[in-house]
Coordinates of C-alpha atoms in Angstrom, one line a residue:
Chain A
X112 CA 109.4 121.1 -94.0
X113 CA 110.2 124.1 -96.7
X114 CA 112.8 123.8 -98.6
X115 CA 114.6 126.8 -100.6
X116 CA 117.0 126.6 -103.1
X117 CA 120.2 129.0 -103.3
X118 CA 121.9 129.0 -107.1
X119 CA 119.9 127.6 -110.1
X120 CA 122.5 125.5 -112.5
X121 CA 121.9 121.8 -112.9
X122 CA 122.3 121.2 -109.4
X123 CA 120.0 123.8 -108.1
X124 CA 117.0 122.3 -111.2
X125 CA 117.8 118.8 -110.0
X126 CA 117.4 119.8 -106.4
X127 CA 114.0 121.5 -107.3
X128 CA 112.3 118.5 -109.0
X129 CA 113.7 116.3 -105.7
X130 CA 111.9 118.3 -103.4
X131 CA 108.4 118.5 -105.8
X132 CA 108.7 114.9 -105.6
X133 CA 109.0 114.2 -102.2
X134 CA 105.7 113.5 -100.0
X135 CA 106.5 115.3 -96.6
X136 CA 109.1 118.6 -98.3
X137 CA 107.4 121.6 -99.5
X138 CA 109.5 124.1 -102.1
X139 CA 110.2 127.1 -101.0
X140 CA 111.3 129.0 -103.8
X141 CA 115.1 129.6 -105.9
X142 CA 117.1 132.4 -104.9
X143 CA 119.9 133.7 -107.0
X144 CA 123.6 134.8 -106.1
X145 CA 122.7 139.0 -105.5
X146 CA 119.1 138.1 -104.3
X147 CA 118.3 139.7 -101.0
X148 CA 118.1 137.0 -98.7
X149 CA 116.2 138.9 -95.7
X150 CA 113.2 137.4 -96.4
X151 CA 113.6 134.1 -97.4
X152 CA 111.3 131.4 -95.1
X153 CA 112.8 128.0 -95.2
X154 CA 113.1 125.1 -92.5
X155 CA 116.9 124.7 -94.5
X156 CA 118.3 126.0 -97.7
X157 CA 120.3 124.1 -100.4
X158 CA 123.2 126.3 -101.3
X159 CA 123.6 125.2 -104.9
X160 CA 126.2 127.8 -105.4
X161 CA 129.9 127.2 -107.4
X162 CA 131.9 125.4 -104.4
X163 CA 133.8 128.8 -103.2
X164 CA 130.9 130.0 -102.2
X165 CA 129.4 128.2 -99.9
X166 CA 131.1 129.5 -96.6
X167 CA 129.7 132.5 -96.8
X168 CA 125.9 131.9 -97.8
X169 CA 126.5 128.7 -95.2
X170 CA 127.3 131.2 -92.6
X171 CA 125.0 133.8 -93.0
X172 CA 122.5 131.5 -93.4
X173 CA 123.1 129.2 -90.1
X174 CA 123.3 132.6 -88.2
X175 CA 119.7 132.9 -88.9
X176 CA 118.7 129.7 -87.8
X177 CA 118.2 128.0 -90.9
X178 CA 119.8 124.9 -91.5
X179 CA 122.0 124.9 -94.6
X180 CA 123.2 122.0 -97.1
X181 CA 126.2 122.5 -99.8
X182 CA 127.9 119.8 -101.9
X183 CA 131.5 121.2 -101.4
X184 CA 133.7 119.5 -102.8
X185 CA 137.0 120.3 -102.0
X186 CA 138.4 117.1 -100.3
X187 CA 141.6 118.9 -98.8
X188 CA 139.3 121.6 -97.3
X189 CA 136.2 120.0 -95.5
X190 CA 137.3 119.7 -92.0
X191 CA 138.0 123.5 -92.2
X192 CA 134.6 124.4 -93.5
X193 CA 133.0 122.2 -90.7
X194 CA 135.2 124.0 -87.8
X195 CA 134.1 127.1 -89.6
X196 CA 130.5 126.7 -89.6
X197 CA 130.6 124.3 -86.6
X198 CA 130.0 127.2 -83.6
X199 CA 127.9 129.4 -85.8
X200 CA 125.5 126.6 -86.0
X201 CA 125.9 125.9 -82.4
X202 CA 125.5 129.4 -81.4
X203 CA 122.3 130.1 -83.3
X204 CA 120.8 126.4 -82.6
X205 CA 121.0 125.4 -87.0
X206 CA 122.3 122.5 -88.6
X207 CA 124.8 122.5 -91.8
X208 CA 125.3 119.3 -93.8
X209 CA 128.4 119.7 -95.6
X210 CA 129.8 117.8 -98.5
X211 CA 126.2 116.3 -99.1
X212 CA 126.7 114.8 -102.8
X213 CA 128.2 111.2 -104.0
X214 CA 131.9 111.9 -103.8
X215 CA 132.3 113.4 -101.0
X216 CA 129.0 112.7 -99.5
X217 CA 127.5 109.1 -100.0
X218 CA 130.5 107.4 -101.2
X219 CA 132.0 108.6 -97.9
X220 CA 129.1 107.2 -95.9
X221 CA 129.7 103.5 -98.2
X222 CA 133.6 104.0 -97.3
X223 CA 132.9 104.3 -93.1
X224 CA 130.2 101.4 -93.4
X225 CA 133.4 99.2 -95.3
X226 CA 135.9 100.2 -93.2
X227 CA 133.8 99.1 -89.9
X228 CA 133.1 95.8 -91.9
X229 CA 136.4 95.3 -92.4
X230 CA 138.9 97.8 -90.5
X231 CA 142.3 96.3 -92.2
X232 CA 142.6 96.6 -95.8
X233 CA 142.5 98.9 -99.1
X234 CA 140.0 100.7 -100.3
X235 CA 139.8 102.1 -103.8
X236 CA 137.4 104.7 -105.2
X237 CA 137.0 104.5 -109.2
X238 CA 135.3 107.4 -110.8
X239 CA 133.9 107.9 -114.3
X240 CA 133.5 107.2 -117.1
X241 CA 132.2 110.7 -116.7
X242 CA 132.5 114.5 -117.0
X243 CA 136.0 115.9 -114.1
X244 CA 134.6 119.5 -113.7
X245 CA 137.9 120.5 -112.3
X246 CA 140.1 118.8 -115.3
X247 CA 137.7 120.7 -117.9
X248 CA 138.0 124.4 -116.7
X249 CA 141.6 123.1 -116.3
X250 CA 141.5 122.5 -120.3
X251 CA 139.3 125.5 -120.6
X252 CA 141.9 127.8 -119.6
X253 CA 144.7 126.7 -122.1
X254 CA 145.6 129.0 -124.8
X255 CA 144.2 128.2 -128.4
X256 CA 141.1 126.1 -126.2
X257 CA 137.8 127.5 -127.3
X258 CA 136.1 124.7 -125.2
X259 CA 137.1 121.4 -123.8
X260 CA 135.6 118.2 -122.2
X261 CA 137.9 116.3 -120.0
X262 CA 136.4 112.7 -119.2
X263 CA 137.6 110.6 -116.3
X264 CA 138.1 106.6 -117.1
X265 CA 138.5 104.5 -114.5
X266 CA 142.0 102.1 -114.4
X267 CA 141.0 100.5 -111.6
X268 CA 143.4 101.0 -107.9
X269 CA 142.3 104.4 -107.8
X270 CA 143.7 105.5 -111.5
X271 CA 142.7 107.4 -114.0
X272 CA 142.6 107.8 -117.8
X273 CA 142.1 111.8 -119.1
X274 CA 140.5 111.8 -121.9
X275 CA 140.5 115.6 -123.3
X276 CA 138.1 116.4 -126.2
X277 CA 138.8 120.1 -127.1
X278 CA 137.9 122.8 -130.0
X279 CA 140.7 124.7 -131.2
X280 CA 140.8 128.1 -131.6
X281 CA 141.0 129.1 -135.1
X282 CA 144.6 130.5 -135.4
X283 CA 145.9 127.1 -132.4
X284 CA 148.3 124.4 -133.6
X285 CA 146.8 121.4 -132.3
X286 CA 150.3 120.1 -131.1
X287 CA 151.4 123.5 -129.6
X288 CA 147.9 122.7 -127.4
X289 CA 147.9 119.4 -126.4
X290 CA 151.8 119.9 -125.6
X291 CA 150.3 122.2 -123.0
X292 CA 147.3 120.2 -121.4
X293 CA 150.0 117.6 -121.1
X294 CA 151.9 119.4 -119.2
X295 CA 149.3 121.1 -117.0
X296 CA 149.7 120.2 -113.5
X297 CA 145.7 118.5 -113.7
X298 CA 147.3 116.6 -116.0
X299 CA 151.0 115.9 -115.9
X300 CA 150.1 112.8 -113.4
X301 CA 148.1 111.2 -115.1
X302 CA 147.7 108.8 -118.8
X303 CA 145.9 111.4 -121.0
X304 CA 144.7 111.5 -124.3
X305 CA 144.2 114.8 -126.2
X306 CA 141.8 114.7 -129.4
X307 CA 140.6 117.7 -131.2
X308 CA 136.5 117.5 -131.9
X309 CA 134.4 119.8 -134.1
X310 CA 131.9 120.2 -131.4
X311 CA 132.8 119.7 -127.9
X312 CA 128.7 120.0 -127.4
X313 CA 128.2 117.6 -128.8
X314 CA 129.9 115.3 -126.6
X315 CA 128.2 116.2 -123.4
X316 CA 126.8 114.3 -121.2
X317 CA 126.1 114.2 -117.5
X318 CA 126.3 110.5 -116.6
X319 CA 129.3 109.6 -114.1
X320 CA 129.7 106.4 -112.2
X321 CA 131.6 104.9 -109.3
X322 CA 133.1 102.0 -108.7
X323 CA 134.5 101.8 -104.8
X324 CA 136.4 98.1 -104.0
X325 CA 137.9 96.9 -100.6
X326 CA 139.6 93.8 -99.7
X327 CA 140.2 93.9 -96.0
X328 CA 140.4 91.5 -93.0
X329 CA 137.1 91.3 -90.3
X330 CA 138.8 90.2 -86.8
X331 CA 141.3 88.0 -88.0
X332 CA 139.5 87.5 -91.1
X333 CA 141.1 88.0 -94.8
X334 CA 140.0 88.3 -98.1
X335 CA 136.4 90.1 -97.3
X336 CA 135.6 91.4 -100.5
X337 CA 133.3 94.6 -101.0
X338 CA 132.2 96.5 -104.0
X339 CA 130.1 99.3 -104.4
X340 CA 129.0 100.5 -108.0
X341 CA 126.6 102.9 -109.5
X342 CA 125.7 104.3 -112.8
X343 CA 123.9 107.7 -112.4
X344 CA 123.0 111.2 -113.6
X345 CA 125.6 113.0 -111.7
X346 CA 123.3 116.4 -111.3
X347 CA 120.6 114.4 -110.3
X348 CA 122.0 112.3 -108.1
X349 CA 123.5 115.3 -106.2
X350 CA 120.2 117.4 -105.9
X351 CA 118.4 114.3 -104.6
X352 CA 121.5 113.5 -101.9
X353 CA 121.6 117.5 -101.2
X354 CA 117.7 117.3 -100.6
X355 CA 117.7 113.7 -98.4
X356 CA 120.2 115.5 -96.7
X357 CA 117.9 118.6 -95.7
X358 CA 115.5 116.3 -94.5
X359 CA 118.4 114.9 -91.7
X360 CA 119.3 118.4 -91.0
X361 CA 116.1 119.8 -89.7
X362 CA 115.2 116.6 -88.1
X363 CA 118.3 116.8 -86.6
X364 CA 117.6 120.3 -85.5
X365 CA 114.2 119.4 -84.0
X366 CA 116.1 117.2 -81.6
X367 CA 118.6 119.9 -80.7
X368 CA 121.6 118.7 -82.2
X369 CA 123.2 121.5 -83.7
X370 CA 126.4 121.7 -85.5
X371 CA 128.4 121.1 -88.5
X372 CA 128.2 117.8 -90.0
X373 CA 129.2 115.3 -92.6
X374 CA 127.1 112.6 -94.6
X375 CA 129.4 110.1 -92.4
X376 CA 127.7 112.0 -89.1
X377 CA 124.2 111.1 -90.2
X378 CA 121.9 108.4 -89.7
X379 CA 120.5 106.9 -92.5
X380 CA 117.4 106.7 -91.3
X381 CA 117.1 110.2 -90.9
X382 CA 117.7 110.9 -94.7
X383 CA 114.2 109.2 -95.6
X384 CA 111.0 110.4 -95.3
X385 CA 108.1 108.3 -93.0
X386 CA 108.2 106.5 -89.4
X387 CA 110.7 105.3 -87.6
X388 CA 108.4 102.1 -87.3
X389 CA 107.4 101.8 -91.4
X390 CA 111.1 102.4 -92.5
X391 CA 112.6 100.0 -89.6
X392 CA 110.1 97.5 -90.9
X393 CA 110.6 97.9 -94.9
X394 CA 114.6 98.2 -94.9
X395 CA 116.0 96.3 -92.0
Chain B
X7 CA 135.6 100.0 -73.7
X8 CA 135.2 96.9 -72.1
X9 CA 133.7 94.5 -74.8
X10 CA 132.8 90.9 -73.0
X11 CA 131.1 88.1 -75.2
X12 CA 128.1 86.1 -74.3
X13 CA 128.0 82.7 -76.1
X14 CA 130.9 80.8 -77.9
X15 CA 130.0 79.7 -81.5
X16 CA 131.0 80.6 -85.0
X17 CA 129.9 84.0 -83.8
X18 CA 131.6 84.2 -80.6
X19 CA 134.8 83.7 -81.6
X20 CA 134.8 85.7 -84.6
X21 CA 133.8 88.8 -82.3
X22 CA 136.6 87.6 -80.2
X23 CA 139.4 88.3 -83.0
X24 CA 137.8 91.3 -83.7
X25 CA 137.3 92.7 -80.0
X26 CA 141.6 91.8 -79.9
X27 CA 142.2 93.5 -83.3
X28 CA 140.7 96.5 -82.2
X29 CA 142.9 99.5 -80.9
X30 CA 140.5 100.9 -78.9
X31 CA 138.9 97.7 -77.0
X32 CA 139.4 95.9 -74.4
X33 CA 138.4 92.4 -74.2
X34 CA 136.0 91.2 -71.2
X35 CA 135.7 87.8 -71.6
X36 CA 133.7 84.8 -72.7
X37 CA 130.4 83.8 -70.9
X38 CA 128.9 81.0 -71.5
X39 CA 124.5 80.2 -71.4
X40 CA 124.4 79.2 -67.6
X41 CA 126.6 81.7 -66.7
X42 CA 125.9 84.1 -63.7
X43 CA 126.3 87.0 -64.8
X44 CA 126.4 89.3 -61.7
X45 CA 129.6 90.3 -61.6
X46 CA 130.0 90.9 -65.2
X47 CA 132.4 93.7 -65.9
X48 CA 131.9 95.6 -69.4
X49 CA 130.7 98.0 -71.0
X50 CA 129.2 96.5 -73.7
X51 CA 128.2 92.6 -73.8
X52 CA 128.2 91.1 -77.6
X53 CA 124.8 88.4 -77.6
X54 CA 126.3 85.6 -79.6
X55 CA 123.3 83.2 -78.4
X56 CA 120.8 81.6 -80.8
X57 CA 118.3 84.3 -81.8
X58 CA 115.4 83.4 -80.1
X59 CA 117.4 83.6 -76.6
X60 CA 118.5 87.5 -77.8
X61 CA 115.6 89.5 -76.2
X62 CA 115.9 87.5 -72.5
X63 CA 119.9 88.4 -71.7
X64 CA 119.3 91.9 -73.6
X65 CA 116.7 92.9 -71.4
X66 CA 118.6 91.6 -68.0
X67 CA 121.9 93.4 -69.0
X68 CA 120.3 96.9 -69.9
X69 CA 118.3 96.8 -67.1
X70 CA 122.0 97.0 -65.3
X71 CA 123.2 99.7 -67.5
X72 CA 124.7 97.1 -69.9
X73 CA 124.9 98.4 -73.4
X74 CA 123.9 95.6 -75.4
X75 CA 124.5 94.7 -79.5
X76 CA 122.9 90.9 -81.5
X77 CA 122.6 90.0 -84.4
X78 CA 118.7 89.2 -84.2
X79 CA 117.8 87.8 -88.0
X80 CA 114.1 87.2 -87.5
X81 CA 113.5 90.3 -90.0
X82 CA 109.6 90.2 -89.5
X83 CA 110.1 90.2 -85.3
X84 CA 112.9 93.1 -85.6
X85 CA 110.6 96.5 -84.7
X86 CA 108.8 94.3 -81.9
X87 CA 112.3 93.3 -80.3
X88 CA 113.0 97.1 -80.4
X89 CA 109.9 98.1 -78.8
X90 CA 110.7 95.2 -76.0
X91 CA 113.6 96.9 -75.4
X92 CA 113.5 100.8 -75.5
X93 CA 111.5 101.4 -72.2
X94 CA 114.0 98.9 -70.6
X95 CA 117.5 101.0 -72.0
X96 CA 116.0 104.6 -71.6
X97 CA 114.9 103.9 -68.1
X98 CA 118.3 102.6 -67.1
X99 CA 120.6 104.5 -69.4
X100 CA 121.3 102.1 -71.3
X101 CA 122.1 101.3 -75.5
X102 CA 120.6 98.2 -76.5
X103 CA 121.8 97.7 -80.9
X104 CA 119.6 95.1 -82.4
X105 CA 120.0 93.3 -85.6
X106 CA 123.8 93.9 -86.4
X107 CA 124.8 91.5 -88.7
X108 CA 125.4 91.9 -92.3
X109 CA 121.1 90.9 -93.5
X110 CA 120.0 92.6 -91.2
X111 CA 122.5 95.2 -90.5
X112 CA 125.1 96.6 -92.7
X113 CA 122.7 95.4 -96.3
X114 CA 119.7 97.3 -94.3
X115 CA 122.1 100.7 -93.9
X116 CA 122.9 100.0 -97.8
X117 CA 119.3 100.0 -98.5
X118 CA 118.5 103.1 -96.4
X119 CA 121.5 105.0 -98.4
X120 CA 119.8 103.8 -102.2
X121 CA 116.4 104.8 -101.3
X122 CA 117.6 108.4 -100.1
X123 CA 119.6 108.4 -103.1
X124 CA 116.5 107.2 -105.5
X125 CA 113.6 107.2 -103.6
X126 CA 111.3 105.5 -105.9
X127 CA 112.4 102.1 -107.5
X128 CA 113.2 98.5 -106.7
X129 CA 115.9 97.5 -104.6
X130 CA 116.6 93.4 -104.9
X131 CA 118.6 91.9 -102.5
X132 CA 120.3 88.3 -103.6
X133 CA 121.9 86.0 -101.3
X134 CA 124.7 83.4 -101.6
X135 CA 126.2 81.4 -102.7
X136 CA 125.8 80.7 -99.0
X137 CA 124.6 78.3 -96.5
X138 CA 121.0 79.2 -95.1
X139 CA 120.8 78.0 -91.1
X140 CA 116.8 77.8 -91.3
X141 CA 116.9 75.6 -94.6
X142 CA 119.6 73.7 -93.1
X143 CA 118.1 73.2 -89.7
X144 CA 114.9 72.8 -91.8
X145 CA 116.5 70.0 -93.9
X146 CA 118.0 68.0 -90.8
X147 CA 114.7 68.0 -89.1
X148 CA 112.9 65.9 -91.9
X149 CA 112.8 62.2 -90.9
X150 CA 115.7 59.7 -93.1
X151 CA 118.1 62.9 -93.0
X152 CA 121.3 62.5 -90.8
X153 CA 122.6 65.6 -91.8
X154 CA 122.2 68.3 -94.2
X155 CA 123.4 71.4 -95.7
X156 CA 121.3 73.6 -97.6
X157 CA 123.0 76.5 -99.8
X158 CA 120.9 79.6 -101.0
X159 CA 121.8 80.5 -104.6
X160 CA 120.5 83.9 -106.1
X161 CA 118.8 83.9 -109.2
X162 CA 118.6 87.5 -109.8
X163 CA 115.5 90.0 -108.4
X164 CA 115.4 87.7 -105.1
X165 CA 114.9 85.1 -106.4
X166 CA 116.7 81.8 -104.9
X167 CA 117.4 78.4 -105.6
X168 CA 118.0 75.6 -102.9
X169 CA 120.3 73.2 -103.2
X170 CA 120.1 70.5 -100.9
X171 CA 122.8 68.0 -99.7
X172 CA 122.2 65.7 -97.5
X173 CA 123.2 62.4 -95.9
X174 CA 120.7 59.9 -95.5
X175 CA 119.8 57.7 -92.5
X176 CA 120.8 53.8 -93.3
X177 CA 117.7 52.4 -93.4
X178 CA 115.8 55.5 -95.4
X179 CA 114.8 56.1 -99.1
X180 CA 116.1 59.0 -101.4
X181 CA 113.1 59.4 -103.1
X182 CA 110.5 59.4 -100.0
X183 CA 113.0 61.8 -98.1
X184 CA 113.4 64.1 -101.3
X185 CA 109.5 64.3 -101.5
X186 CA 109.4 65.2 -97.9
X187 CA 112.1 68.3 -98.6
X188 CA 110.2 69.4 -101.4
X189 CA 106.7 69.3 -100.1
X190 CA 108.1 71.3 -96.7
X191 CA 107.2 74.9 -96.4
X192 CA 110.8 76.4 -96.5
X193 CA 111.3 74.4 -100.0
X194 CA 108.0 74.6 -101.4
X195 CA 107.7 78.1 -102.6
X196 CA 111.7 78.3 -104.0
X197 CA 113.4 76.0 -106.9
X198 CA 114.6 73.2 -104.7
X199 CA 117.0 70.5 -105.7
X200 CA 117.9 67.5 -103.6
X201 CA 121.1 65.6 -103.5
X202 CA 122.4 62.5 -102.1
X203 CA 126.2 63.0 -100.6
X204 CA 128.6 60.3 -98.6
X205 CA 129.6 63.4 -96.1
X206 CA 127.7 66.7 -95.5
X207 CA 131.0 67.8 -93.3
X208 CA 133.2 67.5 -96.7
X209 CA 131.0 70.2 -98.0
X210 CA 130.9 72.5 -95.2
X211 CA 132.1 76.3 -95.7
X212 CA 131.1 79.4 -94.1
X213 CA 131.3 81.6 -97.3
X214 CA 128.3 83.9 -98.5
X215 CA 127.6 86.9 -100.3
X216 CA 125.4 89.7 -101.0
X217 CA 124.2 90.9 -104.4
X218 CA 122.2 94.3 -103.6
X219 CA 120.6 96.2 -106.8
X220 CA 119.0 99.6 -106.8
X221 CA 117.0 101.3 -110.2
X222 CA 115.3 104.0 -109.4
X223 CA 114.4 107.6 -109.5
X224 CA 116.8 110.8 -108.4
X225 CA 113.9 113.7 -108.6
X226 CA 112.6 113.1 -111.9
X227 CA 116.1 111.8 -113.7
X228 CA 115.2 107.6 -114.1
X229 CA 117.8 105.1 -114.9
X230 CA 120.1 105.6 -111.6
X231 CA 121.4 102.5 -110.8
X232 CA 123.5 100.9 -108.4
X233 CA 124.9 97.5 -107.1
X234 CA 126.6 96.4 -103.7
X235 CA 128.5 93.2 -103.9
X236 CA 129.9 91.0 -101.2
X237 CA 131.7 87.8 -100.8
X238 CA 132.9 87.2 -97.2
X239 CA 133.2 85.0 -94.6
X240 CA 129.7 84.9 -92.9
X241 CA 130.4 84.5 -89.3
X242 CA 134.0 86.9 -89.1
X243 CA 132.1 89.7 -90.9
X244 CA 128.9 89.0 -88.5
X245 CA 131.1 89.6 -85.3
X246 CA 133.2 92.3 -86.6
X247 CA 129.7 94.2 -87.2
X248 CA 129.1 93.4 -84.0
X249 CA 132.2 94.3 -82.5
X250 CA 131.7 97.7 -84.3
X251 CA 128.2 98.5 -83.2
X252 CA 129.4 98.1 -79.8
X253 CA 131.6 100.7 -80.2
X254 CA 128.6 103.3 -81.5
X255 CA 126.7 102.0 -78.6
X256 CA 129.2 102.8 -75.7
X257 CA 129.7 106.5 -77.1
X258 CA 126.0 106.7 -78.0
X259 CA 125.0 106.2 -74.0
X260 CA 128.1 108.5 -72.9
X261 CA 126.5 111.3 -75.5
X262 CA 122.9 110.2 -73.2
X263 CA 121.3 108.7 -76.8
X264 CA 119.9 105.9 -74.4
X265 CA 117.3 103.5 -76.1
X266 CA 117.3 100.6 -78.7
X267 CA 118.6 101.0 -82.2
X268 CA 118.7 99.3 -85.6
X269 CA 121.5 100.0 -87.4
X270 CA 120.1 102.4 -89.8
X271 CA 119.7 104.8 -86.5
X272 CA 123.5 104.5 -86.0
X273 CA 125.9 107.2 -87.4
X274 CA 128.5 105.5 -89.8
X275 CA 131.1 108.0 -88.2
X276 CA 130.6 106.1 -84.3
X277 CA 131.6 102.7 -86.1
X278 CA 134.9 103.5 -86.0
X279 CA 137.7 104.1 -83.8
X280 CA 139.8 107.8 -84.1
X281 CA 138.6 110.8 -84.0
X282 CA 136.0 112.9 -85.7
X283 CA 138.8 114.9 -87.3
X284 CA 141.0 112.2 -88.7
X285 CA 138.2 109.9 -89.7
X286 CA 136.4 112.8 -91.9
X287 CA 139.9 113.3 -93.4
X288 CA 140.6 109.7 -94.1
X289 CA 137.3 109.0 -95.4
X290 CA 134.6 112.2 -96.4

């Protein structure tokens, strides 16, 4: 299977040293945001593009056959990128995997496999301690911010500690500031800490982790207790899911089963390289 | 769905609740070994026999059409049962799920997800504390023991330790029956200890848990680690898998995906009830 790679930020490098590494994927090459994509000879292509984008490359792309995978990661906004890209696929016989990271994307896959475990109960999903993209541009774009790092802790129940490293502007008032991020609507819900840093670089860091709990009831069942954690290289981990994911996608394709589809919508087995007979035999 | 259940024990009953709990399942009914089974009504029959008695009734029901689902544990028989079965299910349009319990089952979809997450590494899975049937039934069969119960403990890297009650004959020695537990092949090989207890049935409890560890490699990025913890009820979460692979397997032979499966074939997504939409919105 060739592989491409669309969009070369950490994602788009991680993705690339994913595929070198697996036995049955061959690279086919990074594209950039104004290449020309007329050309380009892939089984599927990662769209490693800022989350916006995706719709479009996704659609151009899976109107030429090709399967696609993106991380989107807009949780209020993936069913309508799967209705969108759902008939393309289907007219022109491709596969898009959508949401293929760790939140959405495997978490969501450990969330389905709990919740048919145990179909009564609470589920909470615990992120950090590690970098929010959304909460640091958020931070970013405060007057008198000349960068920012906002860091999700985990509170456990699903809540969250920000904690907002920033470098003033020379002329800022740190109060004036951090009265602002304070009241920023990323913010204003949430316990948050604001502390001024001489290098914000300094500070960075792509490790994240997850910790996902339920407590729910099997038949009539209570106190079933589940817990997921993991400790990871967030870019990393997303290349690696977006590639595993590829691998499902064409697979899928072979077998005519075009469409639209989340990590929930795929069978694990399908994500890993070898026989049905050797994997069968080594994981189950 | 019409869900009936073949065999009444700690499994049987279990799938019962969870069959009744269900909104979108109708129960069938209880059949029992010697049961004819002619004019079974169902869609999908639940095999709560003894293992070894799994592959005769799978094979007679989906030869009817009879989408099946067990909980088969023998893990180094698991691909042949398969193989037994797939001519039989694709010939009569039938879904035959093998091997859905929680070892194998849901821990064997966990371990597909950490290997496409970090394909190279170790993944340890550790048992207990839990009762182990085939160290208990092991235990019982040695000669002085009126009853036992043997409990896995995990040690870490899956490694286990034995710990073996028991209640002795009246007429037989603790130290000849001990030697006789150690020196058998299911103790030999683990750290085994042996104890002397007035009543086996004061001890009894159907708890276990699952202590599942992954550190591996995400493209070249080491140190990705991750842990899956459980502490349930053994039986109530074994028929509630059950109960929930049923479900995939009805829709699976309505979509024409005839054959038998392990559940790392299954989509997470055709666990549950609801529909595509509101279960990618609840949990993607």
């Amino acid at each position: 299977m060739k592989i491409a790679i669309l969009g070369y930020g950490n994602i788009g490098r991680a993705a690339e040293q994913a595929i070198k590494a697996a036995p049955d994927l061959t690279f086919a090459g990074i594209y950039h945001h104004n290449d020309c994509l007329d050309n380009l000879d892939a089984d599927a292509v990662l769209i490693c593009t800022p989350t916006r984008e995706v719709h479009q490359f996704a659609a151009v792309l899976a109107a030429r056959g090709i399967c696609t995978v993106d991380s989107f990661d807009i949780h209020g906004q993936i069913w309508d990128l799967r209705e969108a890209l759902e008939p393309v696929c289907v007219a022109h016989k491709s596969v898009s995997i959508i949401s293929a990271g760790w939140d959405p994307g495997t978490d969501s896959m450990v969330r389905a496999l709990l919740m048919s475990m145990a179909p009564k109960g609470l589920t909470f999903t615990n992120f950090g301690p590690g970098r929010s993209m959304g909460h640091t541009v958020a931070a970013k774009a405060i007057k008198g911010v000349k960068n920012a790092l906002s860091m999700t802790i985990p509170l456990g129940t699903g809540i969250h500690r920000r904690m907002v490293y920033i470098e003033l502007e020379p002329a800022a008032d740190f109060k004036t500031v951090e009265a602002a991020i304070l009241a920023d609507d990323y913010f204003a819900h949430d316990e948050t800490h604001v502390i001024a840093v001489e290098s914000v670089d300094a500070l960075n860091n792509v490790a994240h982790g997850v910790n996902l709990v339920r407590s729910g009831v099997s038949g009539d069942t209570h106190n079933q207790r589940f817990e997921f954690n993991m400790s990871i290289n967030n870019p990393a981990l997303t290349g690696q899911v977006m590639v595993s994911a590829a691998r499902a996608a064409v697979r899928m394709r072979e077998r005519g089963e075009y469409g639209a589809k989340t990590m929930i919508e795929l069978r694990p087995i399908d994500l890993l390289p070898g026989t049905k007979q050797a994997l069968v035999k080594a994981l189950v």
